[in-house]
Tab-separated table of C-alpha atoms in Angstrom:
chain	number	residue	atom	x	y	z
A	57	MET	CA	0.000	0.000	0.000
A	58	ALA	CA	2.881	2.357	0.682
A	59	ALA	CA	6.457	2.670	-0.467
A	60	SER	CA	8.574	4.844	1.776
A	61	SER	CA	11.435	6.570	0.053
A	62	THR	CA	13.192	7.677	3.217
A	63	LYS	CA	14.605	6.206	6.409
A	64	SER	CA	14.399	7.493	9.975
A	65	GLY	CA	16.335	10.722	10.392
A	66	HIS	CA	16.075	14.344	9.334
A	67	LEU	CA	12.848	15.498	7.682
A	68	SER	CA	13.422	17.474	4.500
A	69	GLU	CA	10.642	18.948	2.353
A	70	PRO	CA	10.294	17.875	-1.291
A	71	LYS	CA	11.865	20.564	-3.491
A	72	SER	CA	8.710	21.544	-5.395
A	73	LEU	CA	6.352	21.327	-2.384
A	74	GLN	CA	4.789	24.761	-3.012
A	75	VAL	CA	3.173	23.470	-6.226
A	76	TRP	CA	1.859	20.230	-4.685
A	77	GLU	CA	-1.826	19.896	-3.756
A	78	HIS	CA	-2.368	20.553	-0.040
A	79	ALA	CA	-4.910	19.778	2.695
A	80	SER	CA	-4.585	20.876	6.313
A	81	THR	CA	-6.472	20.243	9.523
A	82	LYS	CA	-6.059	20.936	13.218
A	83	GLY	CA	-6.611	18.788	16.275
A	84	CYS	CA	-5.637	18.459	19.910
A	85	PHE	CA	-4.322	15.874	22.365
A	86	PHE	CA	-6.287	15.980	25.643
A	87	LEU	CA	-5.325	14.338	28.914
A	88	GLU	CA	-8.028	12.189	30.495
A	89	GLU	CA	-8.668	11.821	34.233
A	90	ASP	CA	-6.925	8.410	34.229
A	91	GLY	CA	-3.832	9.821	32.503
A	92	GLY	CA	-4.839	8.425	29.096
A	93	ILE	CA	-4.710	10.656	26.025
A	94	VAL	CA	-7.565	11.325	23.598
A	95	SER	CA	-7.461	12.948	20.165
A	96	LEU	CA	-9.444	13.279	16.965
A	97	GLN	CA	-8.794	10.726	14.229
A	98	TYR	CA	-9.099	11.513	10.522
A	99	ARG	CA	-10.040	9.971	7.203
A	100	LEU	CA	-7.645	10.602	4.304
A	101	HIS	CA	-8.728	10.051	0.709
A	102	ILE	CA	-6.223	9.841	-2.157
A	103	PRO	CA	-8.096	9.590	-5.517
A	104	VAL	CA	-5.119	8.302	-7.554
A	105	THR	CA	-1.768	6.787	-6.571
A	106	SER	CA	0.563	9.645	-5.705
A	107	THR	CA	3.691	10.668	-3.827
A	108	VAL	CA	2.558	12.112	-0.502
A	109	PHE	CA	4.241	14.200	2.204
A	110	ILE	CA	2.494	14.120	5.614
A	111	THR	CA	3.504	16.140	8.682
A	112	ILE	CA	2.295	16.891	12.212
A	113	ARG	CA	3.517	19.636	14.544
A	114	PRO	CA	2.285	21.297	17.749
A	115	LEU	CA	0.257	24.465	17.116
A	116	ASN	CA	1.792	27.591	18.642
A	117	LEU	CA	-1.010	29.882	19.868
A	118	ASN	CA	1.375	32.592	21.131
A	119	GLN	CA	2.090	34.016	17.695
A	120	GLU	CA	2.609	37.614	18.867
A	121	ASP	CA	4.728	36.856	21.912
A	122	GLU	CA	8.394	35.952	21.922
A	123	LYS	CA	7.554	33.037	24.209
A	124	PRO	CA	6.210	29.946	22.409
A	125	SER	CA	3.289	27.946	23.845
A	126	SER	CA	4.324	25.602	26.682
A	127	TRP	CA	3.321	22.433	24.778
A	128	MET	CA	5.661	23.090	21.813
A	129	THR	CA	8.116	20.499	23.221
A	130	VAL	CA	5.465	17.725	23.254
A	131	ASP	CA	6.452	14.911	20.870
A	132	THR	CA	3.934	14.086	18.138
A	133	ALA	CA	3.548	11.377	15.502
A	134	LEU	CA	1.068	10.145	12.896
A	135	PHE	CA	0.183	6.561	12.037
A	136	VAL	CA	-1.509	5.931	8.689
A	137	VAL	CA	-3.570	2.741	8.439
A	138	THR	CA	-6.031	1.129	6.071
A	139	GLY	CA	-9.154	-0.448	7.445
A	140	ASN	CA	-12.739	-1.370	6.772
A	141	LYS	CA	-15.682	0.494	8.266
A	142	THR	CA	-15.427	-1.302	11.600
A	143	LYS	CA	-11.672	-0.545	11.575
A	144	GLU	CA	-11.049	-3.670	13.665
A	145	ASP	CA	-8.884	-5.202	10.978
A	146	SER	CA	-6.480	-2.414	10.142
A	147	ASN	CA	-3.105	-2.543	8.440
A	148	LEU	CA	-0.260	-0.181	9.277
A	149	VAL	CA	0.781	1.641	6.109
A	150	CYS	CA	3.364	4.097	7.418
A	151	PHE	CA	4.215	6.387	10.338
A	152	THR	CA	6.147	9.622	10.759
A	153	GLU	CA	9.739	8.688	11.557
A	154	GLN	CA	11.547	11.784	10.347
A	155	ARG	CA	11.918	15.046	12.181
A	156	ASP	CA	12.710	18.716	11.694
A	157	LYS	CA	12.628	20.526	15.072
A	158	GLU	CA	9.054	20.089	16.402
A	159	LYS	CA	7.679	18.809	13.068
A	160	PHE	CA	7.472	15.064	12.326
A	161	GLY	CA	6.788	13.697	8.859
A	162	TRP	CA	6.774	10.896	6.274
A	163	LYS	CA	7.216	10.966	2.515
A	164	GLY	CA	6.406	8.134	0.152
A	165	GLU	CA	3.920	6.764	-2.334
A	166	LEU	CA	0.329	6.004	-1.325
A	167	SER	CA	-1.968	3.918	-3.518
A	168	ALA	CA	-5.350	5.364	-4.457
A	169	GLY	CA	-7.796	4.739	-1.627
A	170	THR	CA	-9.054	5.734	1.810
A	171	TYR	CA	-6.840	5.714	4.892
A	172	TYR	CA	-7.142	6.642	8.557
A	173	ILE	CA	-4.710	9.121	10.124
A	174	LEU	CA	-4.127	8.473	13.830
A	175	PRO	CA	-2.282	11.190	15.803
A	176	PHE	CA	-0.084	9.968	18.665
A	177	THR	CA	2.013	11.350	21.514
A	178	THR	CA	4.014	9.249	23.981
A	179	GLY	CA	2.650	10.982	27.089
A	180	CYS	CA	6.211	11.560	28.351
A	181	ARG	CA	5.864	15.334	28.210
A	182	LEU	CA	2.074	15.708	28.203
A	183	LYS	CA	1.322	14.728	31.778
A	184	ARG	CA	-1.206	15.653	34.472
A	185	LYS	CA	-0.087	18.728	36.397
A	186	ARG	CA	-0.870	18.230	40.079
A	187	THR	CA	0.447	21.588	41.269
A	188	PRO	CA	-2.318	23.865	42.603
A	189	VAL	CA	-2.449	27.379	41.132
A	190	ALA	CA	-1.671	30.392	43.305
A	191	LYS	CA	-4.826	32.273	42.313
A	192	THR	CA	-8.025	31.185	40.516
A	193	ALA	CA	-8.784	33.401	37.535
A	194	GLN	CA	-12.031	35.335	37.355
A	195	LEU	CA	-14.218	34.427	34.360
A	196	VAL	CA	-17.100	36.920	34.568
A	197	TYR	CA	-17.874	40.238	36.239
A	198	ARG	CA	-20.762	42.727	36.550
A	199	THR	CA	-20.561	45.960	34.586
A	200	ASP	CA	-21.591	49.322	36.044
A	201	ALA	CA	-24.987	48.711	34.452
A	202	GLY	CA	-25.256	45.439	36.411
A	203	GLU	CA	-24.890	43.211	33.346
A	204	LEU	CA	-22.654	40.156	33.185
A	205	ALA	CA	-19.523	40.358	31.004
A	206	LEU	CA	-16.585	38.035	30.266
A	207	THR	CA	-13.224	39.061	31.721
A	208	LYS	CA	-10.361	39.899	29.380
A	209	GLU	CA	-8.457	36.739	30.501
A	210	PHE	CA	-11.467	34.474	29.865
A	211	ARG	CA	-12.026	36.052	26.428
A	212	ALA	CA	-8.361	35.366	25.564
A	213	ALA	CA	-8.747	31.702	26.622
A	214	LEU	CA	-11.987	31.368	24.602
A	215	SER	CA	-10.244	32.901	21.586
A	216	ASP	CA	-7.508	30.244	21.851
A	217	ILE	CA	-10.113	27.479	22.242
A	218	PHE	CA	-11.847	28.796	19.120
A	219	GLU	CA	-8.506	28.612	17.282
A	220	VAL	CA	-8.047	24.972	18.349
A	221	ILE	CA	-11.577	23.792	17.447
A	222	ASP	CA	-11.681	25.666	14.113
A	223	LEU	CA	-10.247	22.553	12.458
A	224	ASP	CA	-10.170	23.826	8.871
A	225	GLY	CA	-8.760	27.210	9.904
A	226	ASN	CA	-11.381	29.286	8.048
A	227	GLY	CA	-12.094	31.504	11.082
A	228	LEU	CA	-15.602	30.031	11.527
A	229	LEU	CA	-17.120	27.056	13.372
A	230	SER	CA	-19.238	24.593	11.417
A	231	LEU	CA	-21.783	22.379	13.190
A	232	GLU	CA	-19.375	19.422	12.840
A	233	GLU	CA	-16.493	21.389	14.417
A	234	TYR	CA	-18.720	22.707	17.190
A	235	ASN	CA	-19.930	19.167	17.894
A	236	PHE	CA	-16.402	17.830	18.416
A	237	PHE	CA	-16.038	20.601	21.028
A	238	GLU	CA	-19.420	19.701	22.612
A	239	GLN	CA	-18.515	16.011	22.646
A	240	ARG	CA	-15.275	16.805	24.461
A	241	THR	CA	-16.762	19.236	27.006
A	242	SER	CA	-20.251	17.843	27.690
A	243	GLY	CA	-20.358	14.432	26.016
A	244	GLU	CA	-23.399	15.579	24.017
A	245	LYS	CA	-24.051	16.800	20.492
A	246	CYS	CA	-25.945	19.761	19.107
A	247	ASP	CA	-28.612	18.779	16.540
A	248	GLU	CA	-29.711	20.771	13.488
A	249	ASP	CA	-32.615	22.417	15.364
A	250	ALA	CA	-30.396	23.590	18.238
A	251	TRP	CA	-27.834	24.809	15.680
A	252	ALA	CA	-30.569	26.825	13.943
A	253	VAL	CA	-31.358	28.498	17.306
A	254	CYS	CA	-27.611	29.228	17.710
A	255	ARG	CA	-27.537	30.868	14.280
A	256	GLU	CA	-30.549	33.028	15.136
A	257	ASN	CA	-29.144	34.237	18.464
A	258	PHE	CA	-25.399	34.516	17.904
A	259	ASP	CA	-23.116	36.093	15.312
A	260	THR	CA	-22.761	33.805	12.295
A	261	LYS	CA	-21.414	33.946	8.759
A	262	LYS	CA	-22.232	31.447	5.978
A	263	ASN	CA	-24.239	29.424	8.549
A	264	GLU	CA	-21.125	29.045	10.721
A	265	LEU	CA	-20.393	30.543	14.142
A	266	THR	CA	-17.924	33.458	14.214
A	267	ARG	CA	-15.401	34.037	17.017
A	268	GLN	CA	-17.722	36.780	18.336
A	269	GLY	CA	-20.660	34.356	18.188
A	270	PHE	CA	-18.654	31.818	20.212
A	271	MET	CA	-18.020	34.512	22.870
A	272	GLU	CA	-21.760	35.375	22.926
A	273	LEU	CA	-22.637	31.691	23.382
A	274	ASN	CA	-20.376	31.457	26.459
A	275	LEU	CA	-21.781	34.710	27.854
A	276	MET	CA	-25.280	33.289	27.484
A	277	GLU	CA	-24.186	30.189	29.459
A	278	ALA	CA	-22.873	32.491	32.216
A	279	ASN	CA	-26.192	34.398	32.216
A	280	ASP	CA	-28.173	31.146	32.386
A	281	ARG	CA	-26.305	30.321	35.612
A	282	GLU	CA	-26.612	33.919	36.895
A	283	GLY	CA	-22.844	34.318	36.885
A	284	ASP	CA	-22.015	31.009	38.596
A	285	PRO	CA	-18.837	29.910	36.730
A	286	THR	CA	-19.032	26.192	37.679
A	287	ASP	CA	-20.137	24.984	34.223
A	288	LEU	CA	-17.680	27.314	32.485
A	289	TRP	CA	-14.860	25.753	34.520
A	290	VAL	CA	-16.028	22.253	33.487
A	291	THR	CA	-15.666	23.354	29.853
A	292	LEU	CA	-12.258	24.939	30.432
A	293	GLU	CA	-10.854	21.985	32.381
A	294	SER	CA	-12.024	19.478	29.777
A	295	MET	CA	-10.148	21.599	27.193
A	296	GLY	CA	-6.938	21.250	29.237
A	297	TYR	CA	-6.990	24.522	31.225
A	298	ASN	CA	-6.081	24.945	34.888
A	299	ARG	CA	-7.669	27.458	37.283
A	300	ALA	CA	-5.107	30.101	36.272
A	301	LEU	CA	-6.418	29.826	32.670
A	302	GLU	CA	-3.244	28.148	31.393
A	303	MET	CA	-3.571	25.291	28.899
A	304	VAL	CA	-1.462	22.680	30.702
A	305	GLU	CA	-3.204	19.357	29.963
A	306	ALA	CA	-3.675	19.620	26.195
A	307	CYS	CA	-1.517	19.983	23.108
A	308	PRO	CA	-3.081	21.450	19.933
A	309	PHE	CA	-1.518	20.318	16.659
A	310	VAL	CA	-1.624	20.860	12.890
A	311	ILE	CA	-1.619	18.077	10.272
A	312	ASP	CA	-0.550	18.898	6.702
A	313	VAL	CA	-0.989	16.501	3.791
A	314	TYR	CA	0.696	17.333	0.476
A	315	SER	CA	0.187	15.280	-2.669
A	316	GLU	CA	2.221	15.630	-5.847
A	317	ASP	CA	-0.438	14.578	-8.353
A	318	VAL	CA	-3.910	14.946	-6.864
A	319	LYS	CA	-5.895	16.893	-4.240
A	320	PRO	CA	-6.029	14.913	-0.968
A	321	THR	CA	-9.030	15.273	1.354
A	322	VAL	CA	-8.751	15.028	5.143
A	323	GLN	CA	-11.857	14.783	7.339
A	324	PRO	CA	-12.104	14.449	11.126
A	325	VAL	CA	-14.115	11.329	11.925
A	326	ASN	CA	-14.170	10.704	15.672
A	327	LEU	CA	-12.747	11.538	19.065
A	328	GLU	CA	-11.214	8.410	20.566
A	329	SER	CA	-9.210	7.604	23.658
A	330	GLY	CA	-7.137	4.469	24.127
A	331	SER	CA	-8.088	3.560	20.590
A	332	LYS	CA	-7.638	-0.112	19.752
A	333	ILE	CA	-6.686	0.730	16.171
A	334	LEU	CA	-3.935	3.136	17.325
A	335	ASN	CA	-2.591	0.562	19.790
A	336	THR	CA	-2.430	-2.066	17.058
A	337	ALA	CA	-0.623	0.350	14.712
A	338	LEU	CA	1.848	1.256	17.460
A	339	HIS	CA	2.577	-2.414	18.244
A	340	ARG	CA	3.109	-3.184	14.551
A	341	SER	CA	5.431	-0.214	14.034
A	342	VAL	CA	7.636	-1.177	16.991
A	343	ILE	CA	7.729	-4.877	16.089
A	344	SER	CA	8.416	-4.298	12.372
A	345	LYS	CA	11.051	-1.562	12.790
A	346	GLY	CA	12.502	-2.351	16.218
A	347	GLU	CA	15.058	-4.792	17.601
A	348	ALA	CA	13.824	-7.903	19.398
A	349	LYS	CA	15.415	-9.517	22.437
A	350	VAL	CA	14.275	-12.470	24.507
A	351	ILE	CA	14.114	-12.012	28.286
A	352	LYS	CA	16.774	-14.242	29.831
A	353	GLY	CA	15.389	-17.633	30.810
A	354	HIS	CA	11.978	-16.912	29.240
A	355	ASP	CA	11.970	-17.736	25.515
A	356	ASN	CA	8.281	-16.871	25.142
A	357	VAL	CA	8.620	-13.282	26.384
A	358	ILE	CA	10.149	-10.865	23.877
A	359	ILE	CA	10.958	-7.165	24.244
A	360	HIS	CA	10.850	-5.116	21.019
A	361	ASN	CA	12.690	-1.771	21.112
A	362	TYR	CA	12.109	0.885	18.449
A	363	ARG	CA	14.537	3.823	18.418
A	364	SER	CA	14.255	7.072	16.490
A	365	GLU	CA	15.952	10.421	16.903
A	366	ALA	CA	13.059	11.602	19.086
A	367	ARG	CA	11.820	8.599	21.082
A	368	ILE	CA	12.330	5.008	22.148
A	369	SER	CA	9.245	2.782	22.323
A	370	SER	CA	9.213	-0.745	23.705
A	371	VAL	CA	6.555	-3.436	23.363
A	372	VAL	CA	6.381	-6.756	25.257
A	373	THR	CA	5.127	-9.837	23.418
A	374	ASN	CA	4.014	-12.679	25.688
A	375	LYS	CA	3.724	-15.886	23.638
A	376	SER	CA	3.195	-18.101	26.676
A	377	SER	CA	-0.158	-19.501	27.816
A	378	HIS	CA	-0.125	-17.633	31.142
A	379	LYS	CA	0.188	-13.997	32.151
A	380	VAL	CA	3.620	-12.665	33.036
A	381	THR	CA	4.805	-9.680	35.076
A	382	VAL	CA	7.782	-7.879	33.597
A	383	HIS	CA	9.928	-5.834	35.982
A	384	VAL	CA	11.483	-2.809	34.255
A	385	ASN	CA	14.458	-0.831	35.577
A	386	ASN	CA	15.616	2.401	33.870
A	387	GLU	CA	17.858	3.622	36.695
A	388	GLN	CA	21.009	3.458	34.571
A	389	SER	CA	19.459	5.707	31.887
A	390	LYS	CA	20.695	9.298	31.685
A	391	ASN	CA	18.680	12.410	30.717
A	392	CYS	CA	15.598	10.241	30.033
A	393	ILE	CA	11.932	10.499	30.954
A	394	SER	CA	9.556	7.519	30.722
A	395	SER	CA	5.858	7.616	29.853
A	396	ARG	CA	5.353	5.552	33.030
A	397	GLY	CA	6.541	8.492	35.137
A	398	MET	CA	8.869	6.186	37.120
A	399	SER	CA	12.314	4.708	36.550
A	400	VAL	CA	11.349	1.346	38.091
A	401	PHE	CA	7.959	-0.296	37.499
A	402	ALA	CA	6.229	-3.567	36.576
A	403	VAL	CA	4.009	-4.407	33.603
A	404	GLU	CA	1.494	-7.264	33.662
A	405	VAL	CA	1.089	-8.838	30.215
A	406	PRO	CA	-1.829	-11.244	29.631
A	407	ALA	CA	-1.247	-14.643	27.961
A	408	ARG	CA	-0.643	-14.472	24.185
A	409	ALA	CA	-0.826	-10.688	24.192
A	410	LYS	CA	1.245	-7.647	23.294
A	411	MET	CA	1.538	-4.552	25.459
A	412	VAL	CA	3.376	-1.249	25.329
A	413	CYS	CA	6.036	-1.403	28.011
A	414	GLN	CA	7.053	2.288	27.875
A	415	HIS	CA	8.023	5.241	25.716
A	416	VAL	CA	11.166	7.208	26.529
A	417	VAL	CA	12.236	10.686	25.378
A	418	PRO	CA	15.120	12.927	26.491
A	419	ILE	CA	14.457	15.353	29.366
A	420	ASN	CA	16.709	17.941	27.715
A	421	GLU	CA	16.877	17.651	23.923
A	422	LYS	CA	20.057	19.714	23.726
A	423	GLN	CA	22.030	17.205	25.791
A	424	GLU	CA	23.022	13.605	25.137
A	425	TRP	CA	20.648	10.957	26.373
A	426	THR	CA	21.490	7.350	27.193
A	427	TYR	CA	18.821	4.661	27.387
A	428	HIS	CA	19.756	1.684	29.544
A	429	CYS	CA	16.916	-0.602	30.553
A	430	VAL	CA	16.967	-3.973	32.336
A	431	GLU	CA	13.886	-6.204	32.055
A	432	SER	CA	13.261	-9.332	34.088
A	433	ILE	CA	10.330	-11.612	34.900
A	434	VAL	CA	8.809	-11.429	38.393
A	435	SER	CA	8.179	-15.022	39.374
C-alpha cells in the first residue's frame, strides 16, 4: 500500500512542495482523568496513486509573543492505516519517523484509496499537572450597568479554544467542528434544530459561528447560571486549562498533507481515547522496525525496542499460555523520561498478548541521552 522513500532521520521537504496539492487540519491531544490521552482521528482520501508528504507539529497559539506555547516540546507522531468500516482489521501503512525541530513527517507513495490518520504522543511530556495554582482566575464580572460580562483573561482563553476547534482554519465554526467541542466538554451533540437556534441568536457567517458568536454563546451560558462559573470551569478543564487559565493538559496540533499529483481530502471522523486501532498500529510499528530480544530464561517473552531520533518505544510480546509480570528498571538511563513516570515499574502482560512497556524521550533535547533498561520476569 505504501512505499517509503526515506529512512528514519532528518525530515526534508520535497523541493517543489509549493506546487503540490495541499490539505490541512487541526486537532488536539487531551489528557483524560486516568492519565490516558484522547485525540481526533481523521479519514484521508487519495483519488489516484501519488507521492505524498504528511507532517504533524504542535500548534503555537502565542504568535505575537516571543515566548512559544508551553506544549511546543510535546512529541507528536502520525500513524496511517487502512481499514474497513469497523476498523477492527487495520493494516499499518506508514508512520512519521523523520523530524525537523518540532515537526514530524513521512514521505512516500500512497496507492489510491481511503486511509485513517491516527495522531499519537508518547505521554512523556504531556502529563497531568498536580500543582495547585496560586490564584483562581475570574471568568465573569458585573458591569456598572449590572450586566454580566466576560473578563479579558477568559475572552483570551476562549479565543484560543476557538482557534483549536476551528479545524479547517477558516475563522468560523461549522456544526461538525462545534460538535467535536461539545462532545469533548459535555459528552453531548448539538442537533440541526439547536444549531438553527444558535444561528438566530449569535453572530454567524455562511451558517457558521464566528469568534464573536462563540463569545456570545459562552456569555449566554454564564447568564443562564446567573454568573455562577461552575459549568464554564467544566468546559475549560475538559479543554486542558487549569484554574489560572493556562492550557497545561492539552496539546493542539496541525496536520498537513501534500500530494504531488492529486488533491487529498482530510476529514475528522471521531474523538477516541485508548483507541484499539492506534494501539495495534503502534505495536506493529515497533515490532516491524525495532530490535527484538528475549528475556533471559523466558523464551516466550520478547521485548521489542524501536529507536528514532526523538523517542524510544518498547513493546512486550508474551507468547506463553499464562500472564507474566515484567519488571522494568531504567535507573542506569541518563537524561531520560519515561511515559510511566517512574524509573522502576512492573508491567502485567496477559497470555498471548502484546503490550506497550514504555516510551522514553530525552528530558533535555540539547544534551546527550542514554537509554539503559533492564527487564526481568517477576516469578
